[in-house]
Amino acid sequence: MTQRQPRRAYDEQGREIPPPTLADLRAEGDRTAFVHCDATGCGHEATISTDQFPAEMPFPDIALPLRCAACGSKEVGVMRDVVGIYARPRERTGWGMT
Ligand SMILES: [Zn+2]
């Protein structure tokens, strides 16, 4: 059993699911990320542009150089900016989440 990385997803068999790169997300029109501070008692959240990161960078790894703007913690987590994704015009796909 190989060591699991906390920033990677795994399927039911424990195989690593390759994360999307920023290039993959940009191809979908996704240029922002939701960032949250995991430090106890902070909870600072922000939506940032991913344009400052290289295209080949795996999306979860953009957390590595980040530091919380409120408390200075390096315990930063990132998620895809689902608000931005759902805010896109539904006409492009013809359906949306309800
Ligand atoms: Zn913080």
Coordinates of N, CA, C and O in Angstrom, one line a residue, residues 2 6 10 14 27 30 45 69 92 97:
T2 N 0.7 2.0 -1.0 CA 1.5 3.2 -1.1 C 0.9 4.4 -0.2 O -0.3 4.3 0.1
P6 N -2.5 13.7 0.8 CA -3.8 14.4 1.2 C -4.5 15.2 0.1 O -5.7 15.5 0.2
Y10 N -8.8 9.4 -4.4 CA -8.6 8.0 -4.6 C -9.9 7.3 -4.9 O -10.9 7.6 -4.3
G14 N -8.4 2.3 -4.1 CA -7.2 3.0 -3.6 C -6.3 3.5 -4.7 O -5.2 3.9 -4.4
A27 N -9.6 25.1 -19.9 CA -10.3 24.6 -21.1 C -11.8 24.6 -20.9 O -12.6 24.7 -21.8
D30 N -12.8 27.7 -16.5 CA -12.7 27.8 -15.0 C -11.3 28.5 -14.7 O -10.3 27.9 -14.8
E45 N -11.9 32.8 4.1 CA -12.2 32.2 2.8 C -12.1 33.3 1.7 O -12.3 34.5 2.0
A69 N -4.3 35.1 4.2 CA -4.2 36.6 4.2 C -4.6 37.1 5.6 O -4.2 38.2 6.0
R92 N -25.1 26.9 -22.4 CA -23.9 26.2 -23.0 C -24.1 24.7 -23.0 O -23.6 24.0 -23.9
M97 N -27.8 22.3 -12.5 CA -28.1 21.8 -11.2 C -29.3 22.5 -10.6 O -29.4 23.7 -10.8

